[in-house]
CSV table of C-alpha atoms in Angstrom, one decimal:
chain,number,residue,atom,x,y,z
A,1,MET,CA,151.0,147.6,28.3
A,2,PRO,CA,151.7,144.1,28.9
A,3,THR,CA,154.2,142.1,26.6
A,4,PRO,CA,152.2,140.5,23.9
A,5,LEU,CA,151.8,136.7,24.0
A,6,PRO,CA,153.7,134.2,21.7
A,7,PRO,CA,151.4,133.5,18.4
A,8,ASP,CA,150.8,130.0,19.4
A,9,TRP,CA,149.0,130.7,22.5
A,10,THR,CA,146.3,132.5,20.4
A,11,ASP,CA,144.9,129.2,19.3
A,12,ARG,CA,145.4,128.0,23.1
A,13,LEU,CA,143.5,130.7,24.6
A,14,ALA,CA,140.7,129.9,21.7
A,15,LEU,CA,140.7,126.1,23.0
A,16,ASP,CA,140.3,127.4,26.6
A,17,ARG,CA,137.5,129.8,25.8
A,18,ALA,CA,135.6,127.1,23.9
A,19,HIS,CA,135.7,124.3,26.4
A,20,VAL,CA,137.3,125.1,29.8
A,21,TRP,CA,135.1,126.3,32.8
A,22,HIS,CA,137.2,128.4,35.3
A,23,PRO,CA,136.4,128.3,39.2
A,24,PHE,CA,134.7,131.5,40.9
A,25,THR,CA,134.6,133.0,37.6
A,26,GLN,CA,131.6,134.5,35.5
A,27,MET,CA,133.2,133.0,32.2
A,28,GLN,CA,131.8,136.0,30.1
A,29,VAL,CA,134.5,138.0,31.7
A,30,HIS,CA,137.1,135.9,29.8
A,31,GLU,CA,135.7,137.0,26.5
A,32,ALA,CA,137.4,140.5,27.3
A,33,ASP,CA,140.2,139.5,29.9
A,34,PRO,CA,141.3,135.8,28.7
A,35,PRO,CA,143.0,133.8,31.6
A,36,VAL,CA,146.5,134.4,31.8
A,37,PRO,CA,148.8,131.8,30.4
A,38,VAL,CA,151.4,130.4,33.2
A,39,VAL,CA,154.1,128.4,31.6
A,40,GLY,CA,156.4,128.1,34.9
A,41,GLY,CA,157.2,128.7,38.3
A,42,GLU,CA,160.0,129.4,40.1
A,43,GLY,CA,160.8,130.4,43.7
A,44,CYS,CA,158.3,133.1,45.0
A,45,ASP,CA,157.5,134.0,41.1
A,46,LEU,CA,155.4,132.7,38.5
A,47,LEU,CA,156.6,132.8,34.7
A,48,LEU,CA,154.2,133.8,32.4
A,49,ALA,CA,153.8,132.8,28.4
A,50,ASN,CA,154.8,136.4,27.4
A,51,GLY,CA,158.2,135.9,29.2
A,52,GLU,CA,157.2,138.2,32.4
A,53,ARG,CA,157.4,137.0,35.8
A,54,VAL,CA,155.0,138.0,38.5
A,55,LEU,CA,155.3,137.5,42.5
A,56,ASP,CA,153.1,135.0,43.6
A,57,GLY,CA,151.4,137.5,46.1
A,58,ILE,CA,148.8,135.0,47.2
A,59,SER,CA,150.8,131.7,47.2
A,60,SER,CA,148.2,130.5,44.3
A,61,TRP,CA,145.2,130.3,46.6
A,62,TRP,CA,147.4,130.3,49.8
A,63,THR,CA,149.1,126.6,48.8
A,64,CYS,CA,152.5,127.4,48.0
A,65,LEU,CA,154.7,127.2,51.0
A,66,HIS,CA,158.6,126.9,50.1
A,67,GLY,CA,158.4,128.6,46.7
A,68,HIS,CA,157.2,126.8,43.3
A,69,GLY,CA,159.5,124.1,41.9
A,70,HIS,CA,161.3,123.7,45.4
A,71,PRO,CA,164.1,121.0,44.1
A,72,ARG,CA,163.3,118.5,47.2
A,73,LEU,CA,159.5,118.5,46.4
A,74,VAL,CA,160.2,117.9,42.8
A,75,SER,CA,162.6,115.3,43.7
A,76,ALA,CA,160.4,113.5,46.5
A,77,LEU,CA,157.6,113.5,43.7
A,78,GLU,CA,159.7,111.9,41.0
A,79,ARG,CA,161.5,109.3,43.4
A,80,GLN,CA,157.8,108.2,44.8
A,81,ALA,CA,155.9,108.3,41.7
A,82,ALA,CA,158.6,106.1,40.1
A,83,LYS,CA,158.3,103.7,42.9
A,84,LEU,CA,154.5,103.8,43.9
A,85,ASP,CA,152.3,106.2,42.5
A,86,HIS,CA,149.0,105.3,44.0
A,87,VAL,CA,147.2,102.4,45.6
A,88,MET,CA,143.8,102.3,47.1
A,89,PHE,CA,143.9,103.1,50.9
A,90,ALA,CA,141.1,100.8,52.0
A,91,GLY,CA,142.8,97.6,53.2
A,92,PHE,CA,146.4,98.8,52.4
A,93,THR,CA,148.8,101.2,53.5
A,94,HIS,CA,152.0,102.4,52.6
A,95,GLU,CA,155.5,103.9,53.8
A,96,PRO,CA,154.8,107.4,52.8
A,97,ALA,CA,151.7,107.8,54.6
A,98,LEU,CA,153.0,106.3,57.8
A,99,GLU,CA,156.1,108.4,57.5
A,100,LEU,CA,153.9,111.5,57.0
A,101,VAL,CA,151.9,110.7,60.4
A,102,VAL,CA,155.4,110.2,62.1
A,103,ARG,CA,156.6,113.6,61.0
A,104,LEU,CA,153.6,115.6,61.5
A,105,ARG,CA,152.0,114.4,64.8
A,106,PRO,CA,154.5,115.8,67.1
A,107,LYS,CA,153.7,119.3,65.7
A,108,LEU,CA,150.1,118.9,66.4
A,109,PRO,CA,148.4,119.2,69.8
A,110,LEU,CA,149.1,115.9,71.8
A,111,ASN,CA,145.4,114.9,72.1
A,112,LEU,CA,145.3,114.4,68.2
A,113,THR,CA,146.1,110.7,67.6
A,114,ARG,CA,144.1,109.7,64.6
A,115,ALA,CA,144.6,110.9,61.0
A,116,PHE,CA,142.1,110.4,58.3
A,117,PHE,CA,143.4,111.1,54.7
A,118,SER,CA,141.4,112.8,51.8
A,119,ASP,CA,141.8,115.3,48.9
A,120,ASP,CA,141.5,119.0,49.8
A,121,GLY,CA,140.4,121.5,52.2
A,122,SER,CA,136.7,121.0,51.7
A,123,THR,CA,136.8,117.0,51.9
A,124,ALA,CA,138.9,117.5,55.1
A,125,VAL,CA,135.9,119.5,56.7
A,126,GLU,CA,133.4,117.3,55.1
A,127,VAL,CA,135.3,114.2,56.8
A,128,ALA,CA,135.2,116.3,60.4
A,129,LEU,CA,131.6,117.2,60.3
A,130,LYS,CA,130.5,113.5,59.6
A,131,MET,CA,132.9,112.2,62.1
A,132,ALA,CA,131.5,114.6,64.9
A,133,PHE,CA,127.8,114.0,64.0
A,134,GLN,CA,128.3,110.0,63.8
A,135,ALA,CA,130.3,109.8,67.0
A,136,HIS,CA,127.5,111.7,68.8
A,137,LEU,CA,125.2,109.1,67.5
A,138,GLN,CA,127.1,106.3,68.5
A,139,ARG,CA,127.5,107.7,72.0
A,140,GLY,CA,124.0,107.8,72.3
A,141,GLN,CA,123.6,111.5,71.8
A,142,LYS,CA,120.9,111.4,69.0
A,143,GLY,CA,119.5,115.4,69.5
A,144,ARG,CA,122.9,116.9,68.3
A,145,ASP,CA,121.7,117.4,64.7
A,146,ARG,CA,123.2,121.0,64.3
A,147,PHE,CA,126.4,122.6,63.8
A,148,GLY,CA,127.9,125.8,65.1
A,149,ALA,CA,130.1,128.3,63.0
A,150,LEU,CA,131.5,131.8,63.1
A,151,ARG,CA,129.5,134.3,61.1
A,152,GLY,CA,131.3,135.1,57.6
A,153,GLY,CA,133.1,131.8,57.6
A,154,TYR,CA,134.2,129.9,54.6
A,155,HIS,CA,135.2,126.2,54.9
A,156,GLY,CA,135.0,125.0,51.3
A,157,ASP,CA,132.4,124.6,48.6
A,158,THR,CA,131.1,121.0,49.0
A,159,LEU,CA,127.7,120.9,50.4
A,160,GLY,CA,128.7,120.1,53.9
A,161,ALA,CA,131.3,122.9,53.9
A,162,VAL,CA,129.2,125.5,52.3
A,163,GLY,CA,126.7,124.6,54.9
A,164,VAL,CA,128.9,125.9,57.8
A,165,GLY,CA,130.1,128.7,55.9
A,166,GLU,CA,128.3,131.8,55.3
A,167,LEU,CA,129.5,133.9,52.5
A,168,ASP,CA,126.9,135.4,50.0
A,169,ASN,CA,129.6,135.2,47.3
A,170,PHE,CA,130.0,131.5,47.7
A,171,MET,CA,126.1,131.0,46.8
A,172,THR,CA,125.2,130.3,50.7
A,173,GLY,CA,121.8,131.4,49.7
A,174,LEU,CA,121.4,129.7,46.4
A,175,PHE,CA,122.0,126.4,47.8
A,176,ARG,CA,120.3,126.9,51.3
A,177,PRO,CA,117.4,124.2,50.8
A,178,LEU,CA,120.1,121.8,50.6
A,179,LEU,CA,122.5,122.9,53.6
A,180,LEU,CA,123.2,121.7,57.1
A,181,ALA,CA,121.2,123.2,60.0
A,182,CYS,CA,123.8,125.5,61.5
A,183,GLU,CA,123.8,128.3,64.2
A,184,ARG,CA,126.0,131.3,63.7
A,185,LEU,CA,128.2,133.1,66.2
A,186,GLU,CA,129.6,136.6,65.6
A,187,VAL,CA,133.0,137.3,67.0
A,188,PRO,CA,134.7,140.7,67.0
A,189,GLU,CA,137.9,141.7,64.8
A,190,ASP,CA,140.8,142.0,67.0
A,191,PRO,CA,141.9,145.6,66.8
A,192,ARG,CA,145.5,144.6,68.1
A,193,ARG,CA,146.4,143.2,64.7
A,194,GLU,CA,145.9,146.6,63.1
A,195,VAL,CA,149.1,148.9,62.3
A,196,ALA,CA,147.2,151.7,63.8
A,197,PRO,CA,145.0,150.0,66.5
A,198,ASP,CA,142.1,151.8,68.4
A,199,LEU,CA,142.1,150.0,71.5
A,200,THR,CA,139.0,152.4,73.1
A,201,ASP,CA,136.9,150.2,75.2
A,202,TRP,CA,138.5,147.0,74.0
A,203,PRO,CA,138.6,145.1,77.2
A,204,GLU,CA,134.8,145.9,77.7
A,205,ARG,CA,134.2,144.6,74.1
A,206,LEU,CA,136.0,141.7,74.8
A,207,GLU,CA,134.2,140.8,77.8
A,208,ALA,CA,131.1,141.5,75.9
A,209,ALA,CA,131.9,138.9,73.3
A,210,ARG,CA,132.7,136.4,76.0
A,211,GLN,CA,129.2,137.1,77.6
A,212,SER,CA,127.7,136.5,74.1
A,213,MET,CA,129.4,133.5,73.4
A,214,ALA,CA,128.1,132.1,76.6
A,215,GLY,CA,124.6,132.9,75.9
A,216,PHE,CA,125.3,131.1,72.2
A,217,PHE,CA,126.1,128.0,73.8
A,218,ALA,CA,123.4,128.4,76.6
A,219,THR,CA,120.9,128.5,74.1
A,220,HIS,CA,122.3,126.0,71.3
A,221,GLY,CA,124.9,123.9,73.1
A,222,GLU,CA,122.7,121.0,73.5
A,223,ARG,CA,121.7,120.6,69.8
A,224,LEU,CA,125.3,121.1,68.7
A,225,ALA,CA,127.1,118.3,67.3
A,226,ALA,CA,130.3,120.4,66.8
A,227,PHE,CA,131.4,123.9,66.2
A,228,ILE,CA,133.9,124.9,63.5
A,229,ALA,CA,136.0,127.9,63.2
A,230,GLU,CA,139.4,129.1,61.6
A,231,PRO,CA,141.8,130.1,64.3
A,232,LEU,CA,142.6,133.6,64.5
A,233,ILE,CA,141.9,134.7,61.0
A,234,GLN,CA,138.8,134.0,58.9
A,235,CYS,CA,140.3,133.8,55.4
A,236,ALA,CA,138.1,134.0,52.8
A,237,GLY,CA,135.7,136.0,54.8
A,238,GLY,CA,137.7,138.9,54.1
A,239,MET,CA,141.0,138.1,56.4
A,240,ARG,CA,139.2,139.1,59.5
A,241,MET,CA,141.6,138.6,62.3
A,242,TRP,CA,139.8,137.7,65.7
A,243,PRO,CA,141.1,137.4,69.3
A,244,PRO,CA,142.9,134.3,70.8
A,245,GLU,CA,141.0,134.8,74.0
A,246,LEU,CA,137.8,134.2,72.3
A,247,LEU,CA,139.1,131.0,70.9
A,248,ARG,CA,140.3,129.9,74.1
A,249,GLU,CA,136.8,130.9,75.4
A,250,LEU,CA,135.1,128.9,72.6
A,251,GLN,CA,136.9,125.6,73.6
A,252,ALA,CA,135.9,126.3,77.2
A,253,GLN,CA,132.3,126.6,75.9
A,254,CYS,CA,132.4,123.4,73.7
A,255,ASP,CA,133.9,121.3,76.6
A,256,ALA,CA,131.5,122.6,78.9
A,257,HIS,CA,128.4,121.6,76.6
A,258,GLY,CA,130.0,118.3,75.3
A,259,VAL,CA,130.2,120.0,71.6
A,260,TYR,CA,133.4,118.9,69.4
A,261,LEU,CA,135.4,121.7,68.7
A,262,ILE,CA,136.7,121.5,64.6
A,263,LEU,CA,139.6,123.8,63.9
A,264,ASP,CA,139.9,124.3,60.0
A,265,GLU,CA,143.6,125.1,59.7
A,266,VAL,CA,143.5,124.5,55.8
A,267,ALA,CA,144.8,128.0,55.2
A,268,THR,CA,146.1,129.2,58.7
A,269,GLY,CA,148.5,126.0,59.0
A,270,PHE,CA,152.1,125.6,58.3
A,271,GLY,CA,153.6,128.8,59.6
A,272,ARG,CA,151.2,131.1,57.9
A,273,THR,CA,150.5,132.8,61.3
A,274,GLY,CA,153.8,132.9,62.6
A,275,THR,CA,153.5,129.3,64.3
A,276,PHE,CA,153.2,126.1,62.8
A,277,LEU,CA,149.5,126.0,63.7
A,278,ALA,CA,147.3,129.2,64.5
A,279,CYS,CA,145.7,127.4,67.7
A,280,GLU,CA,149.2,127.4,69.3
A,281,GLN,CA,148.8,131.1,70.0
A,282,ALA,CA,145.8,130.6,72.2
A,283,GLY,CA,147.0,127.1,73.5
A,284,VAL,CA,143.9,125.6,72.2
A,285,ALA,CA,143.6,121.7,71.3
A,286,PRO,CA,140.8,120.7,68.9
A,287,ASP,CA,138.7,117.5,68.9
A,288,LEU,CA,139.1,117.6,65.1
A,289,LEU,CA,142.0,119.3,63.1
A,290,CYS,CA,141.5,120.0,59.3
A,291,LEU,CA,144.7,120.5,57.2
A,292,SER,CA,145.3,120.9,53.6
A,293,LYS,CA,146.6,123.7,51.4
A,294,GLY,CA,150.1,124.1,52.5
A,295,LEU,CA,150.4,120.2,53.5
A,296,THR,CA,152.4,119.5,50.5
A,297,GLY,CA,154.0,122.6,50.2
A,298,GLY,CA,151.4,123.6,47.6
A,299,THR,CA,152.5,120.8,45.1
A,300,LEU,CA,149.9,118.3,44.8
A,301,PRO,CA,146.3,117.7,46.7
A,302,LEU,CA,146.2,116.1,49.9
A,303,SER,CA,144.3,116.7,53.2
A,304,MET,CA,144.0,115.2,56.6
A,305,THR,CA,141.5,115.1,59.5
A,306,TRP,CA,143.3,114.4,62.7
A,307,ALA,CA,140.8,113.1,65.5
A,308,THR,CA,141.3,112.5,69.4
A,309,GLU,CA,141.4,109.0,70.7
A,310,GLU,CA,138.1,109.6,72.5
A,311,LEU,CA,136.3,110.3,69.3
A,312,TYR,CA,138.0,107.5,67.5
A,313,GLY,CA,136.8,105.1,69.9
A,314,HIS,CA,133.2,105.7,69.5
A,315,PHE,CA,133.9,104.1,66.0
A,316,TRP,CA,135.4,101.0,67.4
A,317,GLY,CA,133.3,97.8,67.1
A,318,THR,CA,132.7,94.5,65.2
A,319,PRO,CA,132.1,94.7,61.2
A,320,ALA,CA,128.4,93.9,62.4
A,321,SER,CA,128.2,96.7,64.8
A,322,GLY,CA,127.7,99.4,62.0
A,323,ARG,CA,130.0,102.1,63.8
A,324,ALA,CA,132.5,102.0,61.1
A,325,PHE,CA,133.3,105.3,59.4
A,326,LEU,CA,132.1,104.7,55.9
A,327,HIS,CA,133.5,107.4,53.9
A,328,GLY,CA,136.6,107.6,51.4
A,329,HIS,CA,137.7,109.0,48.2
A,330,SER,CA,139.6,107.5,45.3
A,331,TYR,CA,142.9,109.1,46.0
A,332,THR,CA,142.6,109.0,49.8
A,333,GLY,CA,146.2,108.7,51.2
A,334,ASN,CA,147.9,108.9,47.7
A,335,ALA,CA,151.5,107.6,48.0
A,336,THR,CA,152.9,110.5,45.7
A,337,ALA,CA,151.5,113.4,47.6
A,338,CYS,CA,152.3,111.9,51.1
A,339,ALA,CA,155.8,111.6,50.0
A,340,VAL,CA,155.9,115.4,48.9
A,341,ALA,CA,154.2,116.3,52.3
A,342,CYS,CA,156.8,114.5,54.0
A,343,ALA,CA,159.7,116.5,51.9
A,344,SER,CA,157.8,119.6,52.7
A,345,LEU,CA,157.7,118.9,56.5
A,346,ALA,CA,161.5,118.0,56.4
A,347,LEU,CA,162.0,121.8,55.1
A,348,PHE,CA,160.6,122.8,58.5
A,349,ASP,CA,163.2,121.0,60.2
A,350,ASP,CA,166.2,121.4,57.8
A,351,GLU,CA,165.6,125.2,56.9
A,352,PRO,CA,164.7,128.2,58.9
A,353,VAL,CA,161.2,128.2,57.6
A,354,LEU,CA,159.5,129.8,60.5
A,355,ALA,CA,162.4,132.3,61.0
A,356,ASN,CA,161.8,133.3,57.4
A,357,ALA,CA,158.0,133.8,58.4
A,358,ALA,CA,159.4,136.1,61.1
A,359,ALA,CA,161.1,138.3,58.8
A,360,LEU,CA,158.3,138.1,56.5
A,361,ASN,CA,156.1,139.6,59.3
A,362,GLU,CA,158.4,142.3,59.9
A,363,ALA,CA,158.4,143.1,56.3
A,364,MET,CA,154.5,142.7,56.0
A,365,THR,CA,154.1,145.2,59.0
A,366,ALA,CA,156.2,147.7,57.1
A,367,ALA,CA,154.4,147.2,53.7
A,368,PHE,CA,150.9,147.6,55.5
A,369,THR,CA,151.9,150.5,57.5
A,370,ALA,CA,152.9,152.2,54.3
A,371,LEU,CA,149.6,151.4,52.7
A,372,ALA,CA,147.7,152.7,55.7
A,373,ALA,CA,148.8,156.2,55.1
A,374,HIS,CA,147.0,156.1,51.7
A,375,PRO,CA,143.6,157.6,51.6
A,376,ALA,CA,141.9,154.8,49.8
A,377,VAL,CA,143.3,152.3,52.6
A,378,ARG,CA,141.4,151.5,56.0
A,379,GLN,CA,142.0,149.0,58.7
A,380,ALA,CA,145.4,147.6,57.6
A,381,ARG,CA,146.4,144.8,59.8
A,382,VAL,CA,149.2,142.0,60.1
A,383,LEU,CA,149.0,138.3,61.2
A,384,GLY,CA,152.1,136.5,60.8
A,385,THR,CA,152.8,136.4,57.1
A,386,ILE,CA,149.2,137.4,56.2
A,387,GLY,CA,148.8,141.4,55.4
A,388,ALA,CA,145.3,142.8,54.7
A,389,CYS,CA,143.4,146.1,54.4
A,390,ARG,CA,140.2,147.4,53.3
A,391,LEU,CA,139.6,149.4,50.0
A,392,VAL,CA,137.6,152.5,49.7
A,393,ASP,CA,136.7,155.3,47.3
A,394,PRO,CA,139.2,157.9,48.6
A,395,ALA,CA,136.7,160.8,47.8
A,396,THR,CA,133.9,159.3,50.0
A,397,GLY,CA,135.6,156.8,52.3
A,398,ALA,CA,132.8,154.2,51.3
A,399,ALA,CA,133.3,150.9,49.6
A,400,HIS,CA,133.5,150.8,46.0
A,401,PRO,CA,130.3,149.6,44.3
A,402,PRO,CA,130.5,146.0,43.2
A,403,ASP,CA,129.5,146.8,39.8
A,404,ASP,CA,132.6,148.8,39.6
A,405,ARG,CA,134.7,145.8,39.9
A,406,PHE,CA,137.4,147.7,41.4
A,407,GLY,CA,139.5,144.6,42.9
A,408,TRP,CA,139.4,142.8,39.3
A,409,ARG,CA,140.9,145.9,37.6
A,410,LEU,CA,143.6,146.3,40.3
A,411,HIS,CA,144.3,142.6,40.2
A,412,ARG,CA,144.8,142.9,36.0
A,413,ARG,CA,146.7,146.0,36.4
A,414,ALA,CA,149.0,144.7,39.3
A,415,LEU,CA,149.8,141.6,37.0
A,416,ASP,CA,151.0,144.0,34.4
A,417,ARG,CA,153.3,145.3,37.0
A,418,GLY,CA,154.6,141.9,38.1
A,419,LEU,CA,152.4,141.2,41.0
A,420,LEU,CA,149.8,138.8,41.6
A,421,VAL,CA,146.9,140.0,44.1
A,422,ARG,CA,143.3,139.2,44.1
A,423,PRO,CA,141.1,141.2,46.4
A,424,MET,CA,138.2,139.6,47.8
A,425,GLY,CA,135.7,142.3,47.4
A,426,ASP,CA,137.0,145.3,49.5
A,427,CYS,CA,139.7,143.2,50.9
A,428,LEU,CA,143.0,143.5,49.6
A,429,TYR,CA,145.7,141.0,51.2
A,430,LEU,CA,149.0,139.8,50.8
A,431,LEU,CA,149.8,136.3,51.7
A,432,PRO,CA,152.9,135.1,49.6
A,433,PRO,CA,155.2,132.2,49.9
A,434,LEU,CA,157.2,131.9,53.1
A,435,SER,CA,160.3,132.0,51.1
A,436,THR,CA,159.6,135.4,49.7
A,437,PRO,CA,162.5,137.7,50.3
A,438,PRO,CA,161.4,140.5,52.6
A,439,GLY,CA,162.6,143.2,49.8
A,440,ARG,CA,160.1,141.6,47.4
A,441,ILE,CA,157.4,142.6,50.0
A,442,HIS,CA,158.5,146.3,49.9
A,443,GLU,CA,158.5,146.2,46.2
A,444,ALA,CA,154.6,145.0,46.1
A,445,ALA,CA,153.7,147.7,48.5
A,446,GLU,CA,155.4,150.2,46.4
A,447,THR,CA,153.4,148.8,43.4
A,448,LEU,CA,150.1,149.0,45.1
A,449,LEU,CA,150.3,152.4,46.4
A,450,ASP,CA,151.4,153.7,42.8
A,451,LEU,CA,148.4,151.8,41.3
A,452,LEU,CA,145.9,153.1,44.2
A,453,SER,CA,147.4,156.6,43.5
A,454,ARG,CA,146.6,156.4,39.8
A,455,GLU,CA,142.7,155.7,40.4
């Protein structure tokens, strides 16, 4: 049984129930299962109001890179907020934004030279979609009024981002009358990421996927303004890991058909897949790159959309030309967030962040190899610091019925055991801070094995 909450939290939870609307939640659920009060964060742990601590096994929605409350990030936030908290970015600039560009650009593909700031992953994607469409118009390509995307993708919850996503649980169907025109391309999962891979006919399947991609672009290429994809892994789409060979083919097809390639590295960037960017593993350089989540180490909201000089050139002109990119946000280029992002990037230079990620990869592989032996687990797989598997009914091998809410129950029971996991449908995954000691991953696997055995 969980430790009871302090008495003062009874009133606070009543206030929450009376006035707060939580994301991705049918709020009636919280009548029986109230939100869990968090009072602090320390390293890879969250500190709960009842005095317990839990391993943040999903990095607080994949944002926390270096652990909660890292002293260098906190110090950067305090120093910058005391000096300049925020100033509008239209017509003004400031040192933290310029330092961030200087620190980040050498870590990106060389062709990306122009940085546009915004607030979160969805807005970074909105910026990229609008830039691609407008650039084509301003180069005389008026027929490119559609986008391409991978089946089962997710790129955020604003309408443009929803339009290039395809997840029923994010209400793509509900908002379909409002969405962009988008063509979908299926790519196979990469069996080589599984801890027990079945490579039967894999070369043939990979070649068939290449041919399918070529056919897709032959059919739709002339109408597409851009194609968007998460490189190597579709995160919210169930941690579907797809082949780097197909990412290279995707870039080749985009280049051949004059389609801008947008890579959404909001979740995959900053070491999550083992390299600073996932696209490095395929040797791919996109026309537009979307970054957020780990950009500030998970401390403050901030995002960036990086573009090539070629694309930027299509927006160059006199004020009367009408070629400007008329888009912005109140907190574009927020000085405090930029300063924290600079401190986060400095940690990559000053501390063994990617070496820690390599050690975490070994621990994750061992953990999911152990999980794969359980009859309730299928398709255990690992990419960098991300481990995932599919949960099934061990008696039948079939997925749990949605009404059973198996993932939610596992989430709540794991919290009582000191572990935060939040399965997406039948996908159970771990995506902890890069600073997580490998031993904590082994403990998490033991906890999950015990919980699955008790079902």
